[in-house]
XYZ file of C-alpha atoms in Angstrom:
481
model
C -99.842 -52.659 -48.715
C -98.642 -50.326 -45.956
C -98.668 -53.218 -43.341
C -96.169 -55.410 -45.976
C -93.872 -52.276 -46.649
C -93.776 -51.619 -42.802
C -92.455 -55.382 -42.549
C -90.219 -54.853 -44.990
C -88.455 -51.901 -43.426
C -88.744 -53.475 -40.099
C -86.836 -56.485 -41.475
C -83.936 -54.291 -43.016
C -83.385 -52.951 -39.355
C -79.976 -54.164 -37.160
C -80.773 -56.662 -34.501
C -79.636 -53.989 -32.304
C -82.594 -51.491 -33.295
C -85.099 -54.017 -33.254
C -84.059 -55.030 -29.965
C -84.363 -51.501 -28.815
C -87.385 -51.308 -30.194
C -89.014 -53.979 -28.995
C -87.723 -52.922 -25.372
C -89.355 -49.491 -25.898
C -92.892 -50.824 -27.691
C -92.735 -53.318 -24.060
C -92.140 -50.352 -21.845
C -95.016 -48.144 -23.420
C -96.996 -51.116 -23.454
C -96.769 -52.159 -19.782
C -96.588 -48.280 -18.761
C -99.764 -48.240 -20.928
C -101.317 -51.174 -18.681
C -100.238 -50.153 -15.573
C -101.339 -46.334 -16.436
C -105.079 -47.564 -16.904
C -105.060 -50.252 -13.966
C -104.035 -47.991 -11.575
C -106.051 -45.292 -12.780
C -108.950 -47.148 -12.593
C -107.737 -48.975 -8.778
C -106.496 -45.333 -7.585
C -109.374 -43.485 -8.739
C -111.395 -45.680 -6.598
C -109.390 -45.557 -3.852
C -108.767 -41.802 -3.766
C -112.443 -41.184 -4.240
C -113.026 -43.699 -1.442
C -110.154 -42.078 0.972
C -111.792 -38.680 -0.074
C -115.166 -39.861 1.080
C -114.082 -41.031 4.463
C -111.236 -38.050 5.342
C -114.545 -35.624 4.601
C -116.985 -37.591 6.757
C -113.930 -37.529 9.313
C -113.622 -33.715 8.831
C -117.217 -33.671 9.497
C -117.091 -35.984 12.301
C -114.746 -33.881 14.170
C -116.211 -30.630 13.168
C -119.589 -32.150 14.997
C -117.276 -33.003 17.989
C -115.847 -29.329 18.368
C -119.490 -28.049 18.387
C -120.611 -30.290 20.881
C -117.334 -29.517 22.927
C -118.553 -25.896 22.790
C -122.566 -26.175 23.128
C -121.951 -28.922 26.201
C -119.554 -26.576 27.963
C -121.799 -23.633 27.909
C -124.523 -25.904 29.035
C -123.087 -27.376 31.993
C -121.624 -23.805 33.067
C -125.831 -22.565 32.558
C -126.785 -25.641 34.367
C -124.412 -24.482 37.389
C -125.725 -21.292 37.678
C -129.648 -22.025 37.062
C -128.921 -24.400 40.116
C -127.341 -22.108 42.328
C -129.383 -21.316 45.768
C -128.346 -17.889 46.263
C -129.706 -17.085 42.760
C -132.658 -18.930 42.983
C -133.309 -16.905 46.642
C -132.637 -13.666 44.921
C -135.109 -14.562 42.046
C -137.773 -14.961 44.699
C -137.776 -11.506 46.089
C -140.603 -9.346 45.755
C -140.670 -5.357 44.413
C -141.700 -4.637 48.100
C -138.233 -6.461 49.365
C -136.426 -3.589 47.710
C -138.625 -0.819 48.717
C -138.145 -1.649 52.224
C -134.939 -2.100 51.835
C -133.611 0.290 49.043
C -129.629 -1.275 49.344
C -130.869 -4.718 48.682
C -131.000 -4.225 45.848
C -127.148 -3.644 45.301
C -126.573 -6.810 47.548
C -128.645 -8.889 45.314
C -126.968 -7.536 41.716
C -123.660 -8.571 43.605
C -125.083 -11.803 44.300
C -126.207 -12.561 40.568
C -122.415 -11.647 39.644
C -121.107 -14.249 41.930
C -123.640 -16.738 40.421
C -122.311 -16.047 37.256
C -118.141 -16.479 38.476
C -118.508 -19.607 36.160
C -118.978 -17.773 32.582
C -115.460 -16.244 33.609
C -114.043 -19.911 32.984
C -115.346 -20.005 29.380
C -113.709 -17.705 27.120
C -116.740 -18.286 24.448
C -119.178 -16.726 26.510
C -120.228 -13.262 26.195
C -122.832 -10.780 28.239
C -125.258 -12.908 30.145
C -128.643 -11.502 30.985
C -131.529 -12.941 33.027
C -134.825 -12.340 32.540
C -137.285 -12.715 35.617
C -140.892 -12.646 36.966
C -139.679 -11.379 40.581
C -136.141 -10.003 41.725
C -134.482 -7.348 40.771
C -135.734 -6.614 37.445
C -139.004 -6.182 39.181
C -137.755 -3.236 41.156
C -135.751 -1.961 38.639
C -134.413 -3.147 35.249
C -131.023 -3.016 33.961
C -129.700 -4.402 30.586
C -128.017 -7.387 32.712
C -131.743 -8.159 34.216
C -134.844 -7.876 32.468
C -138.415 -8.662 33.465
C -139.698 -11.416 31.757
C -143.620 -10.263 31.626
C -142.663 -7.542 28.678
C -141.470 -10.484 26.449
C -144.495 -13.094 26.309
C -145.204 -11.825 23.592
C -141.980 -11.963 21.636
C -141.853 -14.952 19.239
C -138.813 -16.064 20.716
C -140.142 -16.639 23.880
C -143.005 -18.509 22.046
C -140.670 -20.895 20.956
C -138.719 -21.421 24.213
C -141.412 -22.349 25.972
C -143.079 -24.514 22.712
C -140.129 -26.717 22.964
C -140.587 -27.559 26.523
C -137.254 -28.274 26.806
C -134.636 -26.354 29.730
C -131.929 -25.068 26.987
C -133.154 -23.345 23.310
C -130.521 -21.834 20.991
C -131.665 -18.599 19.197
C -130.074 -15.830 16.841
C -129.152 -12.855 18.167
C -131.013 -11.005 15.603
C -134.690 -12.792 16.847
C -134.631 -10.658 20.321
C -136.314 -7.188 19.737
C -134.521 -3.976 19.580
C -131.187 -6.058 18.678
C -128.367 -4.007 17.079
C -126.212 -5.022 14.474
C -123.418 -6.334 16.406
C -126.145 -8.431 18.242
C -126.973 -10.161 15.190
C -123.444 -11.339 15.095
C -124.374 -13.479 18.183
C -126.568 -16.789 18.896
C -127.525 -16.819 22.321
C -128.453 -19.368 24.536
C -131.502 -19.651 26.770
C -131.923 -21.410 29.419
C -134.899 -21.790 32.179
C -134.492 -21.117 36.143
C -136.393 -23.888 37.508
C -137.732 -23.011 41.047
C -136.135 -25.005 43.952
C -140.007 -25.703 45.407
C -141.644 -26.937 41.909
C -139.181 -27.827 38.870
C -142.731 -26.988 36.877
C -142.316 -23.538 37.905
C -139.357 -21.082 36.175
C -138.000 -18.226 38.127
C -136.748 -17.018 35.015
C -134.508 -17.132 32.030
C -130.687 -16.963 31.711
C -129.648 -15.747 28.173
C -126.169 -16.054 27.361
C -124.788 -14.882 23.933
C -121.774 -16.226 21.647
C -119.867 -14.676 19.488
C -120.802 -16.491 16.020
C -117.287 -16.207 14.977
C -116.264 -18.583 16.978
C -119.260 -21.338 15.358
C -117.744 -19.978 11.874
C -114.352 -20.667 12.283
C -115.383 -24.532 13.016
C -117.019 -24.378 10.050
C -114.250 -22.856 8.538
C -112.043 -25.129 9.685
C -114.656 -28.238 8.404
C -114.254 -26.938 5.246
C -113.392 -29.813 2.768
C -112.713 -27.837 -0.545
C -112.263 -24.696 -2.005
C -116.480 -24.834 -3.174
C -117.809 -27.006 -0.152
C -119.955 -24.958 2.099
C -120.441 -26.028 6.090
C -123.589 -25.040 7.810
C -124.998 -25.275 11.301
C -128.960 -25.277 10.651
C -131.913 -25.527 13.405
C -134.765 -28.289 13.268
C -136.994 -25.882 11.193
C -133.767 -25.848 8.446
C -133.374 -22.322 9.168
C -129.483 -21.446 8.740
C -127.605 -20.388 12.055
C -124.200 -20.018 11.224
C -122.351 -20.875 7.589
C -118.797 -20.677 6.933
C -117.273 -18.097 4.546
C -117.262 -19.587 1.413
C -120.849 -18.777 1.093
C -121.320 -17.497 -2.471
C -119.081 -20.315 -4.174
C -122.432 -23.059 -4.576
C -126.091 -21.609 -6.180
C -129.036 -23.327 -4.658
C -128.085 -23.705 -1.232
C -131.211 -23.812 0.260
C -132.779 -26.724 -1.840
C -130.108 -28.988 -0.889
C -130.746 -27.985 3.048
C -134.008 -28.629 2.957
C -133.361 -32.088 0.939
C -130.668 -32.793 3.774
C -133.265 -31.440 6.716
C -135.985 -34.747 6.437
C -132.311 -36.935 6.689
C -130.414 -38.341 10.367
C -126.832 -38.722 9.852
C -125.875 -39.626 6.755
C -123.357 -38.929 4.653
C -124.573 -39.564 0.773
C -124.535 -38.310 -3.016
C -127.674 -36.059 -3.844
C -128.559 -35.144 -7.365
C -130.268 -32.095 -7.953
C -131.700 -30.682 -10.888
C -128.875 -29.141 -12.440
C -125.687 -30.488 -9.969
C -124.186 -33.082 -8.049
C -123.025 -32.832 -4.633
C -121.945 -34.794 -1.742
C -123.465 -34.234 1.475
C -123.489 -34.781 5.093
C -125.615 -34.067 7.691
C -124.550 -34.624 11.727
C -126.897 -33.971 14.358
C -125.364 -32.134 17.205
C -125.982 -33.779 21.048
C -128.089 -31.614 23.092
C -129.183 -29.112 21.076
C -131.464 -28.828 18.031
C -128.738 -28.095 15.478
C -127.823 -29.763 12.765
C -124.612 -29.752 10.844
C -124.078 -29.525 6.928
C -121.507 -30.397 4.759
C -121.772 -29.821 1.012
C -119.226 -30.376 -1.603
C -119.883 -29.973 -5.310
C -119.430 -33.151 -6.979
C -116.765 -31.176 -9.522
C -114.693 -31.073 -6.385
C -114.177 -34.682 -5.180
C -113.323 -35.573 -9.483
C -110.596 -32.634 -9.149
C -108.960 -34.545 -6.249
C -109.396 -37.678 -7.748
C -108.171 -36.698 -11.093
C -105.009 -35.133 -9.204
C -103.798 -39.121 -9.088
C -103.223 -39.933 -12.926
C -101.482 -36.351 -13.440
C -99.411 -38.466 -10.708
C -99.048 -41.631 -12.765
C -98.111 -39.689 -16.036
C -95.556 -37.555 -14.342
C -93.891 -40.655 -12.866
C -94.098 -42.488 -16.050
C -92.736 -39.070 -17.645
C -89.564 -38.989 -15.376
C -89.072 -43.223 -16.051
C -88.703 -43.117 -19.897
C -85.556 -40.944 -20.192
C -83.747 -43.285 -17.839
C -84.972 -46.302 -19.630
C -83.993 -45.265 -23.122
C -80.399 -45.328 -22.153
C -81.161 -48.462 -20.601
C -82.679 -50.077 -23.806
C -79.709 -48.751 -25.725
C -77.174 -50.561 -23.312
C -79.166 -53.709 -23.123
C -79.204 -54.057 -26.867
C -75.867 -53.035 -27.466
C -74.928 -55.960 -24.545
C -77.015 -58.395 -26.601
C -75.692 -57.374 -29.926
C -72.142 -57.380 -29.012
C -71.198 -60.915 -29.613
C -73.292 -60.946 -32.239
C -71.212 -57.791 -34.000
C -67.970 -59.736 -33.210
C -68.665 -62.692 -34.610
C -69.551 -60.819 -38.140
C -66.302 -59.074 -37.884
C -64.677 -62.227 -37.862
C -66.937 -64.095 -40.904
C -66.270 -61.137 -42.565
C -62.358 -61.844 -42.455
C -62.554 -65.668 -43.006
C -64.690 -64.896 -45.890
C -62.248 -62.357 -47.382
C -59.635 -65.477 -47.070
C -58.115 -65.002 -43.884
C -58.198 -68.418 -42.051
C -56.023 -67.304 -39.266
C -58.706 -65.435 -36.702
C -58.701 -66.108 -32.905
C -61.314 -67.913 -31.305
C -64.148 -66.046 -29.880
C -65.435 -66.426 -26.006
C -68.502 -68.086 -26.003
C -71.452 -68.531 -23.612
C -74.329 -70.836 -23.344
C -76.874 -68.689 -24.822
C -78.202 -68.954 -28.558
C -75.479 -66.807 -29.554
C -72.776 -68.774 -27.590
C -73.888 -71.754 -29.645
C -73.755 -70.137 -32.754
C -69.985 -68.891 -31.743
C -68.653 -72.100 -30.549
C -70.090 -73.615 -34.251
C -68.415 -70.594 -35.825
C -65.393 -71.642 -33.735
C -65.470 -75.657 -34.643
C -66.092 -75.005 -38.320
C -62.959 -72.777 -38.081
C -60.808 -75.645 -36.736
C -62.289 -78.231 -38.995
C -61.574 -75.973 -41.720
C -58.024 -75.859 -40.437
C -57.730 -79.817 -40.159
C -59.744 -80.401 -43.810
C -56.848 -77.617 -45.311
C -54.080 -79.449 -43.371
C -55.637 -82.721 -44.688
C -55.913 -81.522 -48.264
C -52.390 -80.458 -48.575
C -50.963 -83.719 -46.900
C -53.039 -85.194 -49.327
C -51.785 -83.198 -52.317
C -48.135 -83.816 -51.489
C -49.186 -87.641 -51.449
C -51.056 -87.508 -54.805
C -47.898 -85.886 -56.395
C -45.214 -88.103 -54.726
C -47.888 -90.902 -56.343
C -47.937 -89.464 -60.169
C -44.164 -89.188 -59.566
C -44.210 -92.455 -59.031
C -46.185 -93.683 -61.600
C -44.349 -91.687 -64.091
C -41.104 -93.605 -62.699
C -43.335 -96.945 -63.147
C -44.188 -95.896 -66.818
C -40.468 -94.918 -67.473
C -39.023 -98.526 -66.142
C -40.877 -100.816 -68.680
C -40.110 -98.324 -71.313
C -36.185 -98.645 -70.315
C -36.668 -102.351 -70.244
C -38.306 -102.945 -73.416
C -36.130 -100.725 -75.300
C -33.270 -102.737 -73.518
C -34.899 -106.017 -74.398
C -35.593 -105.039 -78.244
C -32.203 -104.411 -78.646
C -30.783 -107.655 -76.912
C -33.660 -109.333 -79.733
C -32.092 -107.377 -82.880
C -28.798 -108.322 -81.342
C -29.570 -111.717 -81.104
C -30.885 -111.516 -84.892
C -27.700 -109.960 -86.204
C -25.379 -112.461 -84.654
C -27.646 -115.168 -85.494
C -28.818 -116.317 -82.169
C -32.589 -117.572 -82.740
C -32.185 -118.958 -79.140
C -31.620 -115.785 -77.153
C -33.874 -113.977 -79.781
C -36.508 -115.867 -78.927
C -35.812 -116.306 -75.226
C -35.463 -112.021 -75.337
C -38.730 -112.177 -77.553
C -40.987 -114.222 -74.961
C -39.443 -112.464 -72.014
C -40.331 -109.100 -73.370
C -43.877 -110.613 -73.872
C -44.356 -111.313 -70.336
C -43.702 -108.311 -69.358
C -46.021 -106.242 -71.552
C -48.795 -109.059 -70.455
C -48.376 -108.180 -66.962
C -48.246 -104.436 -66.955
C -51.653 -104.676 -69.245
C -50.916 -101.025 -70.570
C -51.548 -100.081 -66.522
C -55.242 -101.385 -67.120
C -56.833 -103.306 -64.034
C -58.673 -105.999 -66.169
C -56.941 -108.021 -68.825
C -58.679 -110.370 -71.255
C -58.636 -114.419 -71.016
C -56.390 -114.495 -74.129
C -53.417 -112.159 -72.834
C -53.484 -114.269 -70.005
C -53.128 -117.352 -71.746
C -50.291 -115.557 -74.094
C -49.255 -114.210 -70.409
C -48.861 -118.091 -69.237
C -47.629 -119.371 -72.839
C -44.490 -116.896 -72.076
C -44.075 -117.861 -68.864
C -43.802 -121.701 -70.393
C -41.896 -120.805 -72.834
C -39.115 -119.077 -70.292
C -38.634 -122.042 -68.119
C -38.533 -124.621 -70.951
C -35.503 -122.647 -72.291
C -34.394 -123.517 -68.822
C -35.800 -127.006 -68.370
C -34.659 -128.315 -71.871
C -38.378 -128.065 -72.721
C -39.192 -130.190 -70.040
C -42.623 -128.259 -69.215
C -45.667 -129.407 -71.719
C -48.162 -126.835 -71.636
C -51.979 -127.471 -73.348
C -54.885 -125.111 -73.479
C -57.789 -126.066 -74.329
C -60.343 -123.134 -74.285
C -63.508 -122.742 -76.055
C -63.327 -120.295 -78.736
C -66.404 -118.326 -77.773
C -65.053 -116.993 -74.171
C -61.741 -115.708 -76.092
């Protein structure tokens, strides 16, 4: 019911609306299409580009922290190999009690050894820690003896590892302050020059952790994505700022900590997050990436709030541009009404229209040829009717002539009569016969017996001028009269 009234009212519409119309239902339509194609193609593509630009922010985050723990390596691996500290590590307490200034000469010799930690801004106070040397003369906060921290659990793990360079935080070496904790230090064995199974000692360097956090700071994919530099153990070393923004942190590092490299979706109990997990060369770090899964579908829904303001800012142009395409189509089409519109009010004499070879061309140049035909049919007709009357003119003239003749004739008959003339009487008599037998009355078929009274006045006509020298018989059956 409200489909067929719909129809109805569609069909009442100009050509022009429904061409405008039409244009608009075919933009929303293929607006419509391409809105949900490239939805569905750039939401794929965005959260594929979003994947890969985070595993390349992570990628480069890992490179910066390698950059930083190689260079302080090779600057410890300079100085653990330097001869004049490994001599100076080798003295005895009884060197410096024999010799009560050599100890000054030696400090001054573990300062040159250390000219290299100038070169690297990231560095802060070095200390050494040693069995023999200085320290065991007498101890200063640059050089420690080693015997009074076996027993630390940091030094447990140093030597555990059995590896030449351990990273620790600051806050794991007893009696460490507050702004200690705000360091991770590097240790790093002395081997001797004699037997690389012996150590002379320790060098402990410490880094500000600021500068770890603003790498991870810097690695730091979205507003809620956290970046962390973790041990083996999955104990947390450094983490960038954002700290507070995602709950259950530490499930997802240990789910990350039994991983190597990989850069995946995890789905935890009550979230969804994308993580990443880079080993770092060299040490026993690991970095962390995690962004809440709410984070990569805000980027990717950032795309179709693209798509619908483009599509937003193309429909006011293209209304104006339906309007003028239908109005173009519609033109001709409005002209050539205009000018049925006259013929049919009686006015014949219209110009001819343009036409093209479109539909509506053809329908003009019709519109055109029935207006000339009409011309020739009116030209025709009124030739026609001038011919028709000069005809019954005619044929009135024809009617009139035997009337004047007969007339004429009757009275040559009665004058015959009077004067007593049965020749010419008769002679007038047949004559007038003829002639009424060969008009017929103006009919074009005669009967077989007025045109034997037709030829019996004919006969009797030339015998009046023969002397009745013509003999005329008829013999006729009576049933064909």
């Amino acid at each position: 019911m409200m489909f067929g009234l719909f129809r109805r009212k569609i069909r009442d519409f100009k050509i022009k609306t429904k061409i405008f119309i039409s244009y608009i239902m075919i933009l929303v339509f293929t607006l419509l299409m391409v809105f949900i194609i490239g939805s569905v193609v750039t939401i794929r593509e965005t959260r594929e580009k979003t994947l890969y630009s985070a595993e390349q922010v992570l990628n480069q985050a890992k490179s910066f922290l390698e950059f930083k723990t190689m260079s302080i390596k090779n600057i410890l691996d300079i100085i653990s190999s330097n001869e004049a500290l490994l001599d100076i590590l080798k003295r005895t307490p009884g060197d410096y009690r024999d010799n009560v200034g050599l100890w000054s000469i030696d400090a001054q010799g573990i300062d040159r050894a250390m000219f290299y930690t100038s070169t690297n801004p990231d560095i802060g106070r070095i200390q050494v820690y040693m069995d023999a040397g200085p320290a065991s003369f007498l101890q200063s906060e640059d050089y420690l003896l080693l015997s009074q921290f076996r027993d630390e659990k940091w030094y447990g793990e140093f030597t555990a590892a059995g590896t030449k360079l351990q990273w620790f935080l600051g806050s794991e070496f007893s009696g460490a302050d507050s702004e200690e904790a705000t360091y991770i230090s590097a240790l790093r064995a002395i081997p001797s020059d004699t037997n690389i199974q012996e150590n002379l000692g320790i060098i402990k360097t410490d880094i500000p952790i600021d500068i770890f956090q603003t790498i991870l700071n810097q690695a730091v994919f979205t507003e809620s994505s956290i970046v962390a530099i973790t041990d083996e153990d999955g104990e947390v070393l450094c983490l960038s700022d954002n700290t507070g923004s995602l709950s259950g942190l530490d499930e997802i590092i240990n789910e990350l900590n039994g991983r190597r490299d990989t850069f995946e979706t995890l789905k935890m109990q009550d979230k969804t997050v994308l993580a990443g997990m880079r080993d770092i060369a060299k040490t026993d770090w690991r970095l962390m990436m995690i962004i809440p899964n709410e984070d990569i579908v805000q980027i990717i829904n950032e795309s179709p709030k693209q798509l619908i303001l483009i599509f937003l800012l193309i429909i006011p142009f293209s209304i104006p541009l339906a309007l003028l395409i239908s109005a173009t189509i519609t033109r001709p089409i409005s002209r050539l009404i205009v000018k049925m519109r006259n013929v049919q009010g009686g006015n014949l004499d219209v110009e001819m229209l343009p036409a093209g070879n479109d539909e509506v061309g053809v329908l003009t140049k019709d519109f055109n040829y029935m207006l000339s035909r009409i011309d020739v049919l009116m030209n025709d007709k009124y030739a026609m009717g001038k011919e028709i009357k000069s005809m019954e003119l005619k044929a009135l003239q024809a009617q009139i002539n035997p009337h004047f003749l007969y007339n004429t004739l009757d009275q040559i008959y009665w004058l015959a009569v009077k004067h007593h003339t049965p020749s010419i009487s008769d002679l007038v008599l047949a004559l007038s016969r003829f002639y009424k037998l060969s008009l017929s009355k103006g009919r074009d078929t005669v009967t077989i017996e007025n045109e034997l009274e037709h030829v019996k006045a004919y006969v009797q006509i030339q015998n009046v001028r023969y002397n009745d020298g013509i003999s005329l018989t008829i013999d006729v059956p009576e049933e064909i009269l």
